[in-house]
Short mmCIF file of C-alpha atoms in Angstrom, two decimals:
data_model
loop_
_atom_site.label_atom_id
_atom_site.label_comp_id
_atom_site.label_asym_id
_atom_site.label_seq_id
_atom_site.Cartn_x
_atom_site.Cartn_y
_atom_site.Cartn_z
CA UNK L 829 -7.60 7.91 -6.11
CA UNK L 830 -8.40 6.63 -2.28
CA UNK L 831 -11.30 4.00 -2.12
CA UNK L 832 -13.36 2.56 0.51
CA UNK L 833 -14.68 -0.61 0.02
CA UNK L 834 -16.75 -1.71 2.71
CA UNK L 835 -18.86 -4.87 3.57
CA UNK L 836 -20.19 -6.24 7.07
CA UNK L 837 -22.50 -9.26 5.29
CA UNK L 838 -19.87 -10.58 2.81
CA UNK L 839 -16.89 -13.06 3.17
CA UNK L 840 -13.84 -11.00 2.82
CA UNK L 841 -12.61 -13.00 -0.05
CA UNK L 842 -15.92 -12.52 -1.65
CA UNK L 843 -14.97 -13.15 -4.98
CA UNK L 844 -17.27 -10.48 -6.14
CA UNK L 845 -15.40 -7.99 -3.99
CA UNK L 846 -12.15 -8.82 -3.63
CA UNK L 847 -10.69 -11.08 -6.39
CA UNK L 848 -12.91 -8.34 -9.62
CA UNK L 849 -13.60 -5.14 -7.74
CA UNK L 850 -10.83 -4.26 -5.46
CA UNK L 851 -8.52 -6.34 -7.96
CA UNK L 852 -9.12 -4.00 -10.83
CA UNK L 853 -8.55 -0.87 -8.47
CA UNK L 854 -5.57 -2.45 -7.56
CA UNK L 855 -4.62 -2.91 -11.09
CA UNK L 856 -5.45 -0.03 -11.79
CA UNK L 857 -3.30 1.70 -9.05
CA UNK L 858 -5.72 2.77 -6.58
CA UNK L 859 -5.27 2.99 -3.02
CA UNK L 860 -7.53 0.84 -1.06
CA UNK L 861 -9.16 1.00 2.10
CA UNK L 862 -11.44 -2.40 3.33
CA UNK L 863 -13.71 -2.66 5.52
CA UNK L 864 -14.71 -5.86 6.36
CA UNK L 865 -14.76 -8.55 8.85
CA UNK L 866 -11.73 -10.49 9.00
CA UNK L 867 -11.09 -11.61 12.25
CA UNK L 868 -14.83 -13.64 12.13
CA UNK L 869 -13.95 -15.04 8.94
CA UNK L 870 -10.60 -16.29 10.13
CA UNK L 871 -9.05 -13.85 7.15
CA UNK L 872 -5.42 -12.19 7.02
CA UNK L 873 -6.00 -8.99 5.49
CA UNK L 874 -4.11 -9.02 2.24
CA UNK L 875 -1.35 -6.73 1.61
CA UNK L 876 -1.13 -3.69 -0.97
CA UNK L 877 -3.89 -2.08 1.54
CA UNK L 878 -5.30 -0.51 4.24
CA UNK L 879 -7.79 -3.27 6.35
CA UNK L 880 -9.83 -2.36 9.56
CA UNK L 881 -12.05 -4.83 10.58
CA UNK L 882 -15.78 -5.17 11.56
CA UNK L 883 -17.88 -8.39 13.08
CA UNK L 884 -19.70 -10.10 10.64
CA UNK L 885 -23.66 -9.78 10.32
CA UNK L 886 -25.29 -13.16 10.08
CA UNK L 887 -28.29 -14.26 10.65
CA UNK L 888 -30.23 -12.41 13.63
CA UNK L 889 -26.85 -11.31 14.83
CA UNK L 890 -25.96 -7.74 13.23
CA UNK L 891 -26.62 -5.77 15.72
CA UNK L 892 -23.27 -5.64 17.16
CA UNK L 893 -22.10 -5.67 13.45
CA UNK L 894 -24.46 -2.63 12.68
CA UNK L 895 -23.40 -0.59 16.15
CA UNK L 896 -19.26 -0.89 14.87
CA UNK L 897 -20.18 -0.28 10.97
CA UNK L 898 -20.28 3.29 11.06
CA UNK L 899 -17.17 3.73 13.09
CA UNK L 900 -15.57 1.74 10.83
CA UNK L 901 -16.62 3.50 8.12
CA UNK L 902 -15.85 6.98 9.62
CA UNK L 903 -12.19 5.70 10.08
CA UNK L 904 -12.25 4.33 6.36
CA UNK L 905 -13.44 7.29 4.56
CA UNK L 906 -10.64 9.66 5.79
CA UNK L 907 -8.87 11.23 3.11
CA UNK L 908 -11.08 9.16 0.46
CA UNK L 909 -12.27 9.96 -2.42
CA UNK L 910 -14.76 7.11 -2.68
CA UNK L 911 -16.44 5.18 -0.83
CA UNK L 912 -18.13 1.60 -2.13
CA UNK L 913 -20.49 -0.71 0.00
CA UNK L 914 -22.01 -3.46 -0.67
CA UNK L 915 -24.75 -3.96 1.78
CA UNK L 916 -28.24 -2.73 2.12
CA UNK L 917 -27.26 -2.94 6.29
CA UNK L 918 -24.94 -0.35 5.48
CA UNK L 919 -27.21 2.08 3.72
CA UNK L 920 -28.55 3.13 7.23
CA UNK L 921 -24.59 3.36 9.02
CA UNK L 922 -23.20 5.80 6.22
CA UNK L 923 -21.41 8.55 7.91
CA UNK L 924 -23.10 12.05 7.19
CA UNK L 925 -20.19 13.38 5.50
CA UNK L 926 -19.17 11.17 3.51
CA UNK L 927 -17.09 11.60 -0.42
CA UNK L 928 -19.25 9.90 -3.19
CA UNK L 929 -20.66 6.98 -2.25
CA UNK L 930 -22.00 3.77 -4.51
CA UNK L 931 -24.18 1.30 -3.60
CA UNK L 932 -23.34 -2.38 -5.35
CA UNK L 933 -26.32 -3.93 -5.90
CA UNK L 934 -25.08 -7.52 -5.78
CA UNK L 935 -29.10 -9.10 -5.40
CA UNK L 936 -32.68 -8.40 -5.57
CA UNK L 937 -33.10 -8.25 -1.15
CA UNK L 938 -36.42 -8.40 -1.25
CA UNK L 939 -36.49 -11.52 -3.09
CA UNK L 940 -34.15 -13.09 -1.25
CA UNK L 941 -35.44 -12.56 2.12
CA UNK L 942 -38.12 -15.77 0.85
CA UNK L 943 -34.68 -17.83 1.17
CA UNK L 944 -33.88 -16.75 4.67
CA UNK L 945 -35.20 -19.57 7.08
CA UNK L 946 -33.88 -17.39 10.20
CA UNK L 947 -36.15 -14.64 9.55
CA UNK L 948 -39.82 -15.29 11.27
CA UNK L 949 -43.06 -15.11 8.84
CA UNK L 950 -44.04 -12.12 9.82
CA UNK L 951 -40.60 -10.39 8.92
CA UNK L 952 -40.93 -12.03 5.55
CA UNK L 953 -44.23 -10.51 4.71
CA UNK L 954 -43.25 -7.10 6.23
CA UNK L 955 -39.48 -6.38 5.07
CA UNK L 956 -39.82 -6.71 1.76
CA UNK L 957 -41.98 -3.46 1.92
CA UNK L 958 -39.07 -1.82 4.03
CA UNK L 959 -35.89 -3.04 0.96
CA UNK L 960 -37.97 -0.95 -1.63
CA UNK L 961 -38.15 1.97 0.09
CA UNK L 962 -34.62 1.55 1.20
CA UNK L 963 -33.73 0.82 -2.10
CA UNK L 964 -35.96 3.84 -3.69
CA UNK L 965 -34.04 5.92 -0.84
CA UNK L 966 -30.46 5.39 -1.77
CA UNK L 967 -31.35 5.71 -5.74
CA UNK L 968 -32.03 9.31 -4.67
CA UNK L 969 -28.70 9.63 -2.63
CA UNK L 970 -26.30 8.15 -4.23
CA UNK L 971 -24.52 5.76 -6.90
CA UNK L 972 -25.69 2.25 -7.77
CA UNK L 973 -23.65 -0.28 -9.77
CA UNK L 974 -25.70 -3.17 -10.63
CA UNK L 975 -24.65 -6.91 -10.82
CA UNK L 976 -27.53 -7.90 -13.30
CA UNK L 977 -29.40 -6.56 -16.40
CA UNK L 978 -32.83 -7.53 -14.69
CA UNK L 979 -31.91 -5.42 -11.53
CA UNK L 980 -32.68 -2.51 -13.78
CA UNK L 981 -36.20 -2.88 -13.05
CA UNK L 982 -36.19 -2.60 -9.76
CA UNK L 983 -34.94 1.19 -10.09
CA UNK L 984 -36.53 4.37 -11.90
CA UNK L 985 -33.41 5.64 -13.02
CA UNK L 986 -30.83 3.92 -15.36
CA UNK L 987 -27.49 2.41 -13.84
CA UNK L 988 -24.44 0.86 -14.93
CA UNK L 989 -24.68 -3.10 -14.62
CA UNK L 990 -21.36 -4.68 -14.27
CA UNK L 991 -21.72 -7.83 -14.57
CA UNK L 992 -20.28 -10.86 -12.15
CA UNK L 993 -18.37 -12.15 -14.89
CA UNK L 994 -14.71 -14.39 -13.85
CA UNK L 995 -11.16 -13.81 -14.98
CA UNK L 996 -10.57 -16.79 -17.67
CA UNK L 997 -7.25 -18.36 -17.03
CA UNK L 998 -3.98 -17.29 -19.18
CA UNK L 999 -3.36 -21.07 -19.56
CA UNK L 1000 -5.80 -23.28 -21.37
CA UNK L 1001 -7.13 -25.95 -17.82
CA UNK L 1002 -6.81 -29.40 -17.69
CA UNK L 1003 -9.68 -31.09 -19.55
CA UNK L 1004 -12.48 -32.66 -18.44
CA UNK L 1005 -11.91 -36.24 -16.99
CA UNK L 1006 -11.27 -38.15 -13.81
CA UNK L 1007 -13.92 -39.13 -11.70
CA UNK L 1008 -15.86 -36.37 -10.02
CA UNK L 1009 -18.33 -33.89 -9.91
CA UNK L 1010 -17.81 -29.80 -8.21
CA UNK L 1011 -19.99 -27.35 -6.53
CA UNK L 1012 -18.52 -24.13 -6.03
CA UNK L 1013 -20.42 -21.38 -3.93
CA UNK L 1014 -22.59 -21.23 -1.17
CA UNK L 1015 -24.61 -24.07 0.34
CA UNK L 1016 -28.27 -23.65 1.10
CA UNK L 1017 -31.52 -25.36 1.07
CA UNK L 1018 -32.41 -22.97 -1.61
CA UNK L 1019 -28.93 -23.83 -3.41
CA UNK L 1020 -29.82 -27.41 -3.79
CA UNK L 1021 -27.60 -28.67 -0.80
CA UNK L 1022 -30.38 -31.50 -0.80
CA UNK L 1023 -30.35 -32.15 -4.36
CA UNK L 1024 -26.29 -32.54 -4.60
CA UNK L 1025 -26.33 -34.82 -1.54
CA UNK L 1026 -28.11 -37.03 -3.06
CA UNK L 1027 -26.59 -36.83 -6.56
CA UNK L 1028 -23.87 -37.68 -4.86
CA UNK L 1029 -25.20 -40.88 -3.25
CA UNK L 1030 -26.09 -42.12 -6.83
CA UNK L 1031 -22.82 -41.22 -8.24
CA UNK L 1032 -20.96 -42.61 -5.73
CA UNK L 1033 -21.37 -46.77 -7.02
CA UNK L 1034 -20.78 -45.26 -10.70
CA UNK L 1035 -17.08 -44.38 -8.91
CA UNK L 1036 -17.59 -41.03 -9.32
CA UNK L 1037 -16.37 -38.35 -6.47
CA UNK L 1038 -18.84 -35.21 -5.09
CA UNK L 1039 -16.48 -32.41 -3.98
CA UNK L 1040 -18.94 -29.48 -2.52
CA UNK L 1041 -16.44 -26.00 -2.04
CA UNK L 1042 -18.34 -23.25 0.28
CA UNK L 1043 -19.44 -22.07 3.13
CA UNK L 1044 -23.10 -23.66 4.33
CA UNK L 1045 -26.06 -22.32 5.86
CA UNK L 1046 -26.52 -23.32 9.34
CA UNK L 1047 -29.84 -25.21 8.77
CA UNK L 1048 -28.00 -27.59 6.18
CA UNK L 1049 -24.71 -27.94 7.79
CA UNK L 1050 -25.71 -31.17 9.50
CA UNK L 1051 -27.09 -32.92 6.88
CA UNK L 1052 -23.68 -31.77 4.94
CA UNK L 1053 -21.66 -33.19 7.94
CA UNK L 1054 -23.21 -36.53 8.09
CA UNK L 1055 -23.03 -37.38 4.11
CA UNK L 1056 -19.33 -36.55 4.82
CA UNK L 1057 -18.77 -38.98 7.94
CA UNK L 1058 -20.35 -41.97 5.59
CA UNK L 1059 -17.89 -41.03 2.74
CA UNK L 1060 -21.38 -39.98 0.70
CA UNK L 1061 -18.77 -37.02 -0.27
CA UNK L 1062 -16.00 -34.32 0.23
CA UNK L 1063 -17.15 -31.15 1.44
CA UNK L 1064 -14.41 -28.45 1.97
CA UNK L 1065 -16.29 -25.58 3.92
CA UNK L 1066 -15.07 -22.31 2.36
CA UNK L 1067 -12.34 -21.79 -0.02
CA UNK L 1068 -11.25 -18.05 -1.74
CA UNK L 1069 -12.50 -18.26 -4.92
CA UNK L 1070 -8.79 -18.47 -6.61
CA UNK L 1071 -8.77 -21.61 -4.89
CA UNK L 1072 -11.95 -23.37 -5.25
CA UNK L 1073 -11.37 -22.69 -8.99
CA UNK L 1074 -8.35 -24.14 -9.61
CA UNK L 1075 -9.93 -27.54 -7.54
CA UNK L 1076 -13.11 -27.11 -10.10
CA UNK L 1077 -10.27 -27.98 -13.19
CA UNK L 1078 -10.34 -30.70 -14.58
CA UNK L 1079 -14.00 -32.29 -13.10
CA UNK L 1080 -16.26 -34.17 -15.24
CA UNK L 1081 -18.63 -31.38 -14.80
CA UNK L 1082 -19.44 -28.56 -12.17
CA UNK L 1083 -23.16 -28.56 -10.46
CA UNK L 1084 -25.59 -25.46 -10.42
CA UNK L 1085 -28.73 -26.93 -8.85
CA UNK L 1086 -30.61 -24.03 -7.63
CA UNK L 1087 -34.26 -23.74 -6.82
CA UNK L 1088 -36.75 -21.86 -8.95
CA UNK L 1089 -36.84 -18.93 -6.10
CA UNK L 1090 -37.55 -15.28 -6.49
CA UNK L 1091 -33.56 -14.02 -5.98
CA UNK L 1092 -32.41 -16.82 -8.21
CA UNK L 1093 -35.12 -16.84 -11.20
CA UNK L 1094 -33.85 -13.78 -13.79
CA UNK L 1095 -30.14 -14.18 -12.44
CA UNK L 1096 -27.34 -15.80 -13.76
CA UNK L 1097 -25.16 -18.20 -11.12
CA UNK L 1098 -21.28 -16.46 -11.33
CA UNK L 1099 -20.94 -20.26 -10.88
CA UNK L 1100 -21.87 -21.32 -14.51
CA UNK L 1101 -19.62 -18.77 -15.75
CA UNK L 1102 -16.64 -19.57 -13.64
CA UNK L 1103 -16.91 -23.27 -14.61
CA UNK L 1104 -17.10 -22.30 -18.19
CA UNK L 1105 -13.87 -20.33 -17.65
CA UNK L 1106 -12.38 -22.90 -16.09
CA UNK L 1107 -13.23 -25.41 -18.84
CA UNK L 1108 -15.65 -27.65 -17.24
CA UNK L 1109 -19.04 -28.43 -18.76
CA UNK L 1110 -22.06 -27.54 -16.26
CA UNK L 1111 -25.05 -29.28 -15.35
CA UNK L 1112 -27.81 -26.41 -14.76
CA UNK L 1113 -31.56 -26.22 -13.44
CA UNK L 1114 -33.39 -24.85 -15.99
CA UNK L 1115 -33.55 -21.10 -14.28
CA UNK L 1116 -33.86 -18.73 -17.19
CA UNK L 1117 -30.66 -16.90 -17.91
CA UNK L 1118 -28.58 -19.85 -16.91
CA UNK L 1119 -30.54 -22.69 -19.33
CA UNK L 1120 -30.21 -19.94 -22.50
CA UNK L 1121 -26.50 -19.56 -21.62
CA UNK L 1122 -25.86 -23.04 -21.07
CA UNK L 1123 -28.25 -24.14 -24.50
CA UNK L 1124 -26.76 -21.13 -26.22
CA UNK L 1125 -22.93 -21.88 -25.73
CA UNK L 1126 -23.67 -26.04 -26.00
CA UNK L 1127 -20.88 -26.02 -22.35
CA UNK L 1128 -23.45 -28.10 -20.83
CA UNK L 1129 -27.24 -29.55 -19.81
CA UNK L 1130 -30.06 -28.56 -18.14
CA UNK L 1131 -31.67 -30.79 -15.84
CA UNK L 1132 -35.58 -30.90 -13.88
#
């Protein structure tokens, strides 16, 4: 079977994307087509498939993103069988003829537009209205795939969830030990980029390293920067998620300090899981799914 897989909002190497999705087609002995933005991301296409590449949508800036999205996809969908995308920007660049088409559902939109300190009040109050429909829309029109159990209520017809679950390692990791502390994932004020900085001020007489792996909002990326210049601790800036999980072995524990917001509340961090695969205990705020995992499985705490 030909695929499409096709993102202009995610990292490349979204680990969600690439390193489960696209993986298992691979695996599975697919042919691949991806869409996604490369070049802005400072990504080599992998090999093993087909890569055409699209700017990246951040912030206010899509709409040069949007305008090359459905050429892109055009191009992409020749001779496919399937096509795959995972953003709610693309559900209004879809070519018209198009083979069968899923939406991923990888978070609740409207929620998270609460999180998005770019977007002006106004937008805030009035998009939200705007995802639903959208969302209703594409329910009616195509495939969804679901990355959470709770996403079901957001839709009046049932879907497969597929959950953002890791690979667990063939070999057992390195235990727990040394002298430091990971976050993997993206930094944002909502993520707790506050909170870890200053963990990591108070860990950092104890003797004990803060090594922060992502990609950072713009709005934190100079308070990130300056705890870095006075040795406060190690931030990395993005890493593929093979990577950043192979540095997460072996820490004394790996941080998921994420605010009680909307997006976040019913959801559970791929974080948690990944550190559990990777054999480090985790230190969790107590958000709902992730405090009865953590409590359930004893890999952990939860913290205020």
């Amino acid at each position: 079977m030909r695929v499409c897989v096709g993102t202009i909002v995610h990292h490349p190497e979204d680990a969600r994307i690439m390193h489960r999705q696209i993986r298992a087609l691979l695996d599975a002995g697919h042919d691949i087509t991806y869409v996604a933005p490369f070049t802005d991301c400072n990504v080599t296409p992998p090999p093993g498939m087909r890569a055409i590449d699209v700017p990246r949508a951040t912030g206010r800036r899509r709409r040069h993103a949007l305008k090359a999205a459905k050429k892109a996809l055009k191009r992409g969908i020749e001779g496919a069988d399937l096509l795959i995308v995972h953003d709610i920007e693309l559900l209004f660049r879809l070519p018209r003829r198009r083979p069968a088409t899923v939406w991923d559902v990888h978070e609740d939109t409207a929620a998270a537009l609460e999180a998005k300190p770019y977007l002006p009040e106004v937008l805030r109050r009035t998009l939200p209205s705007l995802v639903r429909r959208t969302e209703a829309r594409a329910e009616r029109r195509m495939h969804l795939i679901l990355a959470e159990e709770a996403y079901r209520e957001r839709f009046s017809r049932p879907h497969p969830v597929v959950l953002n679950t890791t690979y667990v390692p063939r070999r057992p990791p390195a235990p727990p030990g040394g002298n430091r502390v990971i976050y993997v994932g993206h930094l944002s004020a909502a993520r707790g980029a506050a909170e870890l900085i200053e963990l990591a001020r108070r860990l950092l007489p104890h003797g004990i390293r803060t090594d922060l792996v992502g990609a950072a909002d713009q709005e934190v990326r100079p308070l990130l920067r300056d705890a870095q210049r006075e040795g406060v601790l190690d931030w990395y800036g993005y890493v593929p998620n093979r990577h950043a999980l192979r540095m997460a072995e072996g820490a004394i524990a790996g941080l998921s300090l994420l605010h009680d917001v909307p997006n976040y509340r019913q959801s559970m961090p791929t974080k948690v899981v990944e550190y559990m695969a990777r054999g480090v205990p985790v230190v969790t705020t107590p958000l709902p799914t992730a405090a009865s995992m953590v409590e359930r499985v004893g890999c952990g705490v939860v913290v205020p």
